[in-house]
Coordinates of C-alpha atoms and ligand atoms in Angstrom, one line a residue:
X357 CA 0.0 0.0 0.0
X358 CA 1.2 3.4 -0.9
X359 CA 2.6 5.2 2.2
X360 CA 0.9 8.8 3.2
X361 CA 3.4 11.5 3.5
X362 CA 3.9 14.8 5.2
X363 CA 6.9 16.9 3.3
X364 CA 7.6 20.0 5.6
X365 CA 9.1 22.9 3.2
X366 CA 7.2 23.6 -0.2
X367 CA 9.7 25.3 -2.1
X368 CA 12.6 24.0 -4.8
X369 CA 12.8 20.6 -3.6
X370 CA 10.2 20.0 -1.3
X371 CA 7.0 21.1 -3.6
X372 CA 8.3 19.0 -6.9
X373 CA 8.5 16.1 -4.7
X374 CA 4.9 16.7 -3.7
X375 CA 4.0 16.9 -6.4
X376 CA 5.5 13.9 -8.1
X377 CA 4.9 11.6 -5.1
X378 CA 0.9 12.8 -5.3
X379 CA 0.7 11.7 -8.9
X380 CA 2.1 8.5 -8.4
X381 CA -1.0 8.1 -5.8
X382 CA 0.1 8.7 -2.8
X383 CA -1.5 10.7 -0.8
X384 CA 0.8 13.8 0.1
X385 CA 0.3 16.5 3.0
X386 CA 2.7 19.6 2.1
X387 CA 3.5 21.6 5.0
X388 CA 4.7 24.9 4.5
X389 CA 5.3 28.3 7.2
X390 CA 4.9 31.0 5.1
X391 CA 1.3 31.3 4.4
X392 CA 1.5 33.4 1.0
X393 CA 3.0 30.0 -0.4
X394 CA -0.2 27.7 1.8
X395 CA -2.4 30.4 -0.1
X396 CA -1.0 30.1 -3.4
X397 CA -0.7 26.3 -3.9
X398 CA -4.2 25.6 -2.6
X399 CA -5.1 28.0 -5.1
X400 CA -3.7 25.2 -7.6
X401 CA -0.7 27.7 -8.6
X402 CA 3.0 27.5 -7.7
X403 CA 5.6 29.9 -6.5
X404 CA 8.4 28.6 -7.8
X405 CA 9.9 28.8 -11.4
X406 CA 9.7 25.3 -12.4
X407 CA 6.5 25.0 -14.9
X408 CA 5.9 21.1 -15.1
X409 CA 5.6 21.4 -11.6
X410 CA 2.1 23.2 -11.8
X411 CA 0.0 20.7 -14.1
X412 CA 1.4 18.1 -12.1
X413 CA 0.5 20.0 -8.4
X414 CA -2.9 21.1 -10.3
X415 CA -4.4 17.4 -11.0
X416 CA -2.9 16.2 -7.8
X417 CA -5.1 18.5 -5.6
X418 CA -7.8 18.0 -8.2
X419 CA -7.7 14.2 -7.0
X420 CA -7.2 15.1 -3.7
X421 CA -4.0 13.5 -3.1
X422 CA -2.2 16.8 -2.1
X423 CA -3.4 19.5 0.6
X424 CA -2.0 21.6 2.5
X425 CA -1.0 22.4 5.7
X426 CA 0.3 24.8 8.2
X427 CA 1.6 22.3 10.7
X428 CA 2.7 18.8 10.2
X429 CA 0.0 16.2 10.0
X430 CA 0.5 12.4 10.9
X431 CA 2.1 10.4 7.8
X432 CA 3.9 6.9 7.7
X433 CA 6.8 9.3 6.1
X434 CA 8.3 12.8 7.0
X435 CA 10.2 14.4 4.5
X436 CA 12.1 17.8 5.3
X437 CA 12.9 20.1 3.0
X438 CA 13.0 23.5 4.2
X439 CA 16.1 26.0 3.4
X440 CA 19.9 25.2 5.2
X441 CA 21.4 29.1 4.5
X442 CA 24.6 30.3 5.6
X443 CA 24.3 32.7 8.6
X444 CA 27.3 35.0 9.9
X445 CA 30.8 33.5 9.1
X446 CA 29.8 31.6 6.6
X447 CA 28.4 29.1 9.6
X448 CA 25.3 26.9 8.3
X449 CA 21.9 28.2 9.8
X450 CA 19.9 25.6 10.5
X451 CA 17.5 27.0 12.6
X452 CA 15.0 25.8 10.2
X453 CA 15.8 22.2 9.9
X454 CA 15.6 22.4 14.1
X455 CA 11.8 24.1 13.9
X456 CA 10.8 21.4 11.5
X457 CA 11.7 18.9 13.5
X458 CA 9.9 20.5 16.7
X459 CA 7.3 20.3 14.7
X460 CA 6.7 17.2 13.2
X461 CA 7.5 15.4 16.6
X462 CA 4.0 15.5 17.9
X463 CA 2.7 13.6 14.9
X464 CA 5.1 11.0 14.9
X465 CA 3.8 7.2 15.4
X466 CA 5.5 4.1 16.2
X467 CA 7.3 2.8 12.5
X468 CA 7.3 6.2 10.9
X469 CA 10.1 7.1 8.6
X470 CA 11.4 10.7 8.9
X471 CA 14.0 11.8 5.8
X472 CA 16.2 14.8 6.1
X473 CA 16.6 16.2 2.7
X474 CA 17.9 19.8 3.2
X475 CA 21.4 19.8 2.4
X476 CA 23.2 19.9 5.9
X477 CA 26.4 19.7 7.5
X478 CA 28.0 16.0 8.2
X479 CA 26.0 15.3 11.8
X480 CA 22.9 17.3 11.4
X481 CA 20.4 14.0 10.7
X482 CA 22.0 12.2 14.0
X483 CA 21.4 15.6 15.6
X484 CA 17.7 15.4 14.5
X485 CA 17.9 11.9 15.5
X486 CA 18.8 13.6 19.8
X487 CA 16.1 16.3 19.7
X488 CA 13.2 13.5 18.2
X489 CA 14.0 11.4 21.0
X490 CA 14.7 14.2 23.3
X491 CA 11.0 15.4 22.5
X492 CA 9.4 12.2 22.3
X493 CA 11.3 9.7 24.5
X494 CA 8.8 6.8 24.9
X495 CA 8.4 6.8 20.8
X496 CA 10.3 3.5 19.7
X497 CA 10.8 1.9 16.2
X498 CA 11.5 5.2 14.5
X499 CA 13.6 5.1 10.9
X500 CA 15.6 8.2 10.4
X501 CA 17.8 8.7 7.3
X502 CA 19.2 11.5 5.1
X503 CA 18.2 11.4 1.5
X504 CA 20.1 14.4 -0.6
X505 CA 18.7 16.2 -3.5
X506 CA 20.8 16.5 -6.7
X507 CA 17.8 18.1 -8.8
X508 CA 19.1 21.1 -11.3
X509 CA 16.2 23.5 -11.6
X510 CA 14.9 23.9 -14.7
X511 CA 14.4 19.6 -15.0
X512 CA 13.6 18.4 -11.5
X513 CA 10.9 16.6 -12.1
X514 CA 13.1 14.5 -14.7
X515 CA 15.9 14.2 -12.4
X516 CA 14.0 13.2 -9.1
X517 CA 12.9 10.2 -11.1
X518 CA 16.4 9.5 -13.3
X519 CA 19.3 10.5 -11.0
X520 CA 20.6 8.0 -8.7
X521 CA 20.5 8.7 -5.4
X522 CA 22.2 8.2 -2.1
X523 CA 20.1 7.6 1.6
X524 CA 21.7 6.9 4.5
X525 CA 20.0 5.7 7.2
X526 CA 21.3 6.5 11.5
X527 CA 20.6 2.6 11.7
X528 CA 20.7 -0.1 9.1
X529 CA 16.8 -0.5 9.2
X530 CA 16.5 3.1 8.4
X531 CA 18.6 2.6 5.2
X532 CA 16.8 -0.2 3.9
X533 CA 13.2 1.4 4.8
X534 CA 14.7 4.8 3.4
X535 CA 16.0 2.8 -0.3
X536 CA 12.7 1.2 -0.3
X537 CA 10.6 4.5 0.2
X538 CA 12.7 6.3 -2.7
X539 CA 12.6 3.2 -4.5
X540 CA 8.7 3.5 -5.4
X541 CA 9.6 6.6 -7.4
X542 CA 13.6 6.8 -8.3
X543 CA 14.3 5.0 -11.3
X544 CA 18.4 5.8 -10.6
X545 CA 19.8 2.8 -8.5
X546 CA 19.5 4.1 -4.7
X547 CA 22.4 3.3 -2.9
X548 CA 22.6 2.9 0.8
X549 CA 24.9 4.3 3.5
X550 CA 25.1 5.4 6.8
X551 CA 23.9 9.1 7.6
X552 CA 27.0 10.9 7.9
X553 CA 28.6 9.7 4.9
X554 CA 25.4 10.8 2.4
X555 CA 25.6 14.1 4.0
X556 CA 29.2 14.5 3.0
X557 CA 28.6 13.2 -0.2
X558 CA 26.2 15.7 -1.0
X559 CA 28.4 18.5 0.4
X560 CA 31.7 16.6 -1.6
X561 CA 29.6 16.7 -4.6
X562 CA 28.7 20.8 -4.8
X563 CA 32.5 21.8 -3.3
X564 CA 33.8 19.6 -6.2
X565 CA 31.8 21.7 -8.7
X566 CA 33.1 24.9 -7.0
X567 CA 36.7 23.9 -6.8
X568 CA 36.6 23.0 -10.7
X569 CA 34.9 26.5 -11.9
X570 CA 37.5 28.2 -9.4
X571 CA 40.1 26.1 -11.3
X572 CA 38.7 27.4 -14.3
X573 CA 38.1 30.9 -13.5
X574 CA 42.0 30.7 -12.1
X575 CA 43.0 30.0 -15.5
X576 CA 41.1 32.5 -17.5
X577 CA 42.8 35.0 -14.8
X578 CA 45.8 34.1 -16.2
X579 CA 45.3 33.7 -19.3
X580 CA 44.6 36.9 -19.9
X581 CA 47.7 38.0 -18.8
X582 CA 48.8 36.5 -21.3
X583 CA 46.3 37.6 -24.0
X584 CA 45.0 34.1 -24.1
X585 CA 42.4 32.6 -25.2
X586 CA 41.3 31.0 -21.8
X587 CA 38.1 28.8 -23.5
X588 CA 40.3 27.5 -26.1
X589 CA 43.3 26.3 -23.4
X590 CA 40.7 24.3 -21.2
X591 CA 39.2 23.0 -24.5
X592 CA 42.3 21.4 -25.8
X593 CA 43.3 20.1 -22.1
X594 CA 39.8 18.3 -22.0
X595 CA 41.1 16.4 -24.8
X596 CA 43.0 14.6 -22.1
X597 CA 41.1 11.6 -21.6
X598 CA 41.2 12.3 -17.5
X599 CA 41.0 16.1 -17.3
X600 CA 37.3 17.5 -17.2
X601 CA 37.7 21.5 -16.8
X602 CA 34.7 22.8 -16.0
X603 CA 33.9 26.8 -17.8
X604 CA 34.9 30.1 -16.2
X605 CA 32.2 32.7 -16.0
X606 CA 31.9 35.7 -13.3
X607 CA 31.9 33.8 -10.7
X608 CA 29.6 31.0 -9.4
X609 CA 26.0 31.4 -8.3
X610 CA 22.6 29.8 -7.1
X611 CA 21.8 28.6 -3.7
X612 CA 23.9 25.3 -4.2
X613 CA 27.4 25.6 -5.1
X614 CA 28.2 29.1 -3.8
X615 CA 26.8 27.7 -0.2
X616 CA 27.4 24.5 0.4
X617 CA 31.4 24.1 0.2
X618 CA 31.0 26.1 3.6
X619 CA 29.2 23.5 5.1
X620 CA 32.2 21.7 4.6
X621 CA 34.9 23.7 5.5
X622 CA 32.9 25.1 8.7
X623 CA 33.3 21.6 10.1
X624 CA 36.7 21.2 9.8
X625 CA 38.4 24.4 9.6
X626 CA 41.9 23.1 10.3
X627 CA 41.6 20.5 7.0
X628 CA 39.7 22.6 4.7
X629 CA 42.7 24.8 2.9
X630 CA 41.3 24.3 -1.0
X631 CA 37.8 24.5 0.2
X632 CA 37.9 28.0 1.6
X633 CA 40.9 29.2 -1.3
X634 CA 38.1 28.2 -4.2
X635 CA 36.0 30.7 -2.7
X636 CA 38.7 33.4 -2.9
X637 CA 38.9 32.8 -6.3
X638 CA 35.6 32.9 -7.5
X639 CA 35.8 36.3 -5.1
X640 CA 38.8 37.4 -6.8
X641 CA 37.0 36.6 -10.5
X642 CA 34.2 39.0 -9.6
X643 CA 36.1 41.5 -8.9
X644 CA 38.5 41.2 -11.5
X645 CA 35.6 41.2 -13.8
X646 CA 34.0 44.3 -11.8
X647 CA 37.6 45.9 -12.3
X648 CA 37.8 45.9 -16.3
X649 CA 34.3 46.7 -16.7
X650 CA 34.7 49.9 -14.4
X651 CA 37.2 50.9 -16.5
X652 CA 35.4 51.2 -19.6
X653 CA 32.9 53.5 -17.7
X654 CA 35.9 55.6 -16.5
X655 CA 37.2 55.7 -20.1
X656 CA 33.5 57.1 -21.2
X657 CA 31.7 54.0 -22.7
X658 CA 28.2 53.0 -21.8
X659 CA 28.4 49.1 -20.9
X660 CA 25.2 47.4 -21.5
X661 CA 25.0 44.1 -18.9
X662 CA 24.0 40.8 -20.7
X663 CA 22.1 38.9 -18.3
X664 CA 21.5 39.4 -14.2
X665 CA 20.6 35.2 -13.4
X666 CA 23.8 33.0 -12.1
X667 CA 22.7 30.6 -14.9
X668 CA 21.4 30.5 -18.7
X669 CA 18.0 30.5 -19.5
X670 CA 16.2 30.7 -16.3
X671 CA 15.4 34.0 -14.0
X672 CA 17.1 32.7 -10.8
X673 CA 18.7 35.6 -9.0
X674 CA 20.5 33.3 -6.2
X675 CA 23.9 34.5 -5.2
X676 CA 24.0 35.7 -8.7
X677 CA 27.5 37.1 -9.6
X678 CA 25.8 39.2 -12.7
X679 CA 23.2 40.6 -10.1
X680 CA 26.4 41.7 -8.0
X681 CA 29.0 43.4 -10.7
X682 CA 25.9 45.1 -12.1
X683 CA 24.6 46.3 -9.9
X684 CA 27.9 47.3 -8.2
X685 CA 28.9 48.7 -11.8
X686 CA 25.8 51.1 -12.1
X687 CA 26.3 52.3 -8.5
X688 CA 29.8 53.1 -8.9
X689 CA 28.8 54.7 -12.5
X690 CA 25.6 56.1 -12.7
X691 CA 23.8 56.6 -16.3
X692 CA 26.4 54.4 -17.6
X693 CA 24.8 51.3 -17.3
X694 CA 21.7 49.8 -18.4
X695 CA 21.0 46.4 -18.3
X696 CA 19.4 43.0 -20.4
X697 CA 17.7 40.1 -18.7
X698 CA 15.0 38.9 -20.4
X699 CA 14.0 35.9 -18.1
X700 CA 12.6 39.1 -15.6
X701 CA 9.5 41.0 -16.0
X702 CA 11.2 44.0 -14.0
X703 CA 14.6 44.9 -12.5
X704 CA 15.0 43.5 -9.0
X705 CA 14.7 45.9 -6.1
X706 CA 18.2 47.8 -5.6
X707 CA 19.5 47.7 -9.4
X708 CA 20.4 50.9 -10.1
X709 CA 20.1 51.0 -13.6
X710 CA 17.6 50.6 -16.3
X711 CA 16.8 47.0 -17.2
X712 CA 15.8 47.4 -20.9
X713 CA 14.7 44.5 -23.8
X714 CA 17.1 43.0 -25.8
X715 CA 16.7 45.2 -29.1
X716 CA 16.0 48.6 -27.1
X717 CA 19.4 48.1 -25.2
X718 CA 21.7 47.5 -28.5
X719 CA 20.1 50.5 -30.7
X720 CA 22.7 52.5 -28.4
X721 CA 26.2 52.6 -28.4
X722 CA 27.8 50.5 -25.7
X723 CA 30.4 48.0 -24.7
X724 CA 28.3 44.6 -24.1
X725 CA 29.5 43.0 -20.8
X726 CA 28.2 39.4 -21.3
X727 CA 27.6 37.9 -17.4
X728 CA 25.1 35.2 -18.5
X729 CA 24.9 32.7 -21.0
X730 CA 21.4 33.5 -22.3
X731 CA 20.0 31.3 -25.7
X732 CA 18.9 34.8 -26.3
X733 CA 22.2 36.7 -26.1
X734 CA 23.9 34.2 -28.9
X735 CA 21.6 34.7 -31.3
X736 CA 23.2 38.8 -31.1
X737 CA 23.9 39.2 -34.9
X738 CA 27.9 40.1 -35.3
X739 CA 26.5 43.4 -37.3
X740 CA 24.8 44.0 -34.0
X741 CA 28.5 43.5 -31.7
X742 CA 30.5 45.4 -34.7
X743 CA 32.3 48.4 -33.1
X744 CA 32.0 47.3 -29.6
X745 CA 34.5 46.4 -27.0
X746 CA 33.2 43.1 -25.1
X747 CA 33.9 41.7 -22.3
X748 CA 32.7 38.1 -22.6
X749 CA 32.7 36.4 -19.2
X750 CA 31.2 33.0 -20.6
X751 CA 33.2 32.7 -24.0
X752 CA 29.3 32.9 -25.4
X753 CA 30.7 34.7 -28.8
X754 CA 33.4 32.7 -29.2
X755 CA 31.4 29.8 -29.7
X756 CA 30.5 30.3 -33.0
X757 CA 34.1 31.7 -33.8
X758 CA 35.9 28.9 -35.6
X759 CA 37.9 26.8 -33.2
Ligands
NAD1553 N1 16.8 24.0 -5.1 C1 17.6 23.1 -5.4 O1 17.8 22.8 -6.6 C2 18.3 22.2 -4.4 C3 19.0 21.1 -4.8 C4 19.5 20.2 -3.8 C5 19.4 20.5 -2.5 N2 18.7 21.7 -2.1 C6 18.5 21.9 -0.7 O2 17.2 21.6 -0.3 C7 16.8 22.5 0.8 C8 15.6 23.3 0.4 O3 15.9 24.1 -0.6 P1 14.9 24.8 -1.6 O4 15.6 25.3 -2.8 O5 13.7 23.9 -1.8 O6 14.4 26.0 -0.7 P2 13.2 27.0 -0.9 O7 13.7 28.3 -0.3 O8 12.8 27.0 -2.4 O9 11.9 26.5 -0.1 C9 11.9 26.1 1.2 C10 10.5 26.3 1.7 O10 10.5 25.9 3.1 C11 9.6 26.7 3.8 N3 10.0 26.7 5.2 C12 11.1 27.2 5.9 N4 11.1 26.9 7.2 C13 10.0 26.0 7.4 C14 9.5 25.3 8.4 N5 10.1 25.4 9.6 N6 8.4 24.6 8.3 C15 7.8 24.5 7.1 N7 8.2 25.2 6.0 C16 9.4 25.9 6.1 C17 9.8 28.1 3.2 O11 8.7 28.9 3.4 C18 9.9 27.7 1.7 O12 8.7 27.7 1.0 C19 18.0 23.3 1.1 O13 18.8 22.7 2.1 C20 18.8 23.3 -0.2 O14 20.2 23.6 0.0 C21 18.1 22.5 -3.0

């Protein structure tokens, strides 16, 4: 029989998982604090930018396998997913991973499976493990495991079905009840583990990501000192059948990979020396980027931004290197600047320049500073870029340039 689940946190993770676990008929009770989000999912619409998500969310409450909730309701399985930030000195905050625990524990039952999915620091689901018994003492038989998200936004509903996945229980029963419960949706092979180690693969995994654009980034830094062609180096290297260099940009952004290799090297200061120096790197790329852009403006030139999202193609504004040396660009010149994203309706709150279409933006002069890879950026016509300096963060022009 299918098991009813409670999944505490509605947002990136938490509300595709909903959503997909209430279409394959189980019935699913989405708890979420902030009550705009209650409002607008009962309403059948979703706040988050992920559209498959909506039709699927839409039927399910249709069919009544989803509602929702302001506190946690009993379930056979508890799934957390609320937000893991970083608070002051780069120290995880997990202040919300401890409130959703306080409150699911009242509607725990004997046999009930409770997941951690928010990424966390090696420890946290043993330390949810303490405070569950702490605040239910006489409750026996509970399975608690830690089940890590490797979703990219943009295809989650794909990859919460195709992506293998790692759960690792605090006991071996919890890792075989936890590969079993993922099992009746995950087509990946779910492979089990103990706690600890699935949180630190999911930390290992996002740091790796980092350290390899920070390698990347390194070596565009330098090749330009050398006038370079930074794109074309790693591109040749990769022809190394064991060298994988990922692609430098402005820096790296999103909620993921610019957060979680703290996690890491909070926990172990003393180890973590590469850790902590990637991150100085991607710092140092920003500004370096920040730098030669400035000086156009100081030399006279209008720079028109290309892009304010940390990624291509989507609106996401998370930690977003563009967002920064924009915005940082336009306060430092103002009515210099104007800017191009056209995955926003309007320019965020605190942009101090213009955010104009595509076509308005180029019918003035300007040096294009390219921070995103938008589809919609390479399809700039060369007579469109004739005459301009550039400043091509993500090699996007060079693409097309024979290589
Ligand atoms: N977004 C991704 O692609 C992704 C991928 C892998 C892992 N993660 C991790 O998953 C976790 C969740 O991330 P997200 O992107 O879904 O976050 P999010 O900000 O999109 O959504 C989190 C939701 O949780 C709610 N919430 C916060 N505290 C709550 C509480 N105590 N009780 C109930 N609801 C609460 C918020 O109102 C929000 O709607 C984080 O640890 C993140 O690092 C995210």
């Amino acid at each position: 029989m299918n098991p009813r689940v409670t999944v505490i946190g509605l947002g990136y993770v938490g509300l595709p998982t909903a959503a997909l676990l209430a279409s394959r008929g189980m019935a699913v009770q989405g708890v979420d604090s902030n009550a705009e989000v209650r409002a607008t999912l009962a309403a059948g619409r979703i706040h988050i930018t992920e559209a498959a998500v909506e039709a699927l969310l839409e039927r399910a409450l249709r069919a009544g396998h989803f509602t929702v909730h302001a506190e946690p309701p009993p379930a056979d399985v508890f799934i957390i997913a609320v937000p893991t930030p970083l608070g002051p000195g780069q120290a995880p905050l997990l202040d919300h991973v401890w409130d959703a625990t306080r409150a699911l524990a009242p509607a725990l039952r004997p046999g009930n499976l409770v997941l951690l999915e928010s990424t966390s620091p090696i420890g946290t689901t043993a330390r949810v493990g303490a405070l569950l018994r702490e605040l239910r003492p006489g409750l026996t038989d509970l399975a608690i495991a830690y089940g890590p998200e490797r979703v990219l936004p943009g295809r989650i509903l794909t990859e919460l079905v195709e992506n293998d996945r790692v759960a690792g229980g605090l006991t071996h029963e919890a890792t075989r009840r936890a590969q079993a419960f993922y099992r009746l949706f995950v087509r990946g092979e779910v492979v089990g583990t103990d706690a600890a180690t699935a949180e630190m693969v999911k930390l290992s995994e996002n740091a790796f990501r980092d350290v390899n654009i920070a390698f990347a980034n390194e070596l565009s830094l330098i090749a330009a000192r050398h006038g370079l062609d930074a794109w074309r180096v790693i591109e040749l290297a990769n022809r190394h059948p064991r060298v994988n260099i990922l692609r430098p940009g402005p820096g790296v952004g999103g909620h993921c990979i610019a957060v979680d290799p703290w996690f890491l090297a909070h926990g172990a200061p003393q180890a973590a020396r590469l850790i902590p120096a990637a991150r100085a790197v991607d710092a140092a790329k920003r500004a370096a980027v920040l730098e030669e852009a400035s000086a156009l403006c100081t030399a006279g030139e209008r720079v028109i931004c290309l892009g304010l999202a940390f990624k291509a193609d989507v609106g996401d504004l998370r930690e977003s290197p563009a967002l920064d040396i924009a915005t940082e660009l336009a306060r430092r010149h103002p009515g210099q600047v104007v800017v191009v994203e056209p995955h926003l309706p309007a320019a965020p709150a605190g942009l101090p320049a213009p955010l104009l279409p595509l076509d308005q933006a180029l019918a003035g002069p300007g040096a294009l500073l390219v921070l995103t890879d938008h589809a919609a950026f390479r399809r700039i016509r060369p007579e469109q870029r004739a005459g301009r300096r550039i400043l091509d963060t993500r090699g996007l022009f060079r693409d097309e340039e024979d290589m």
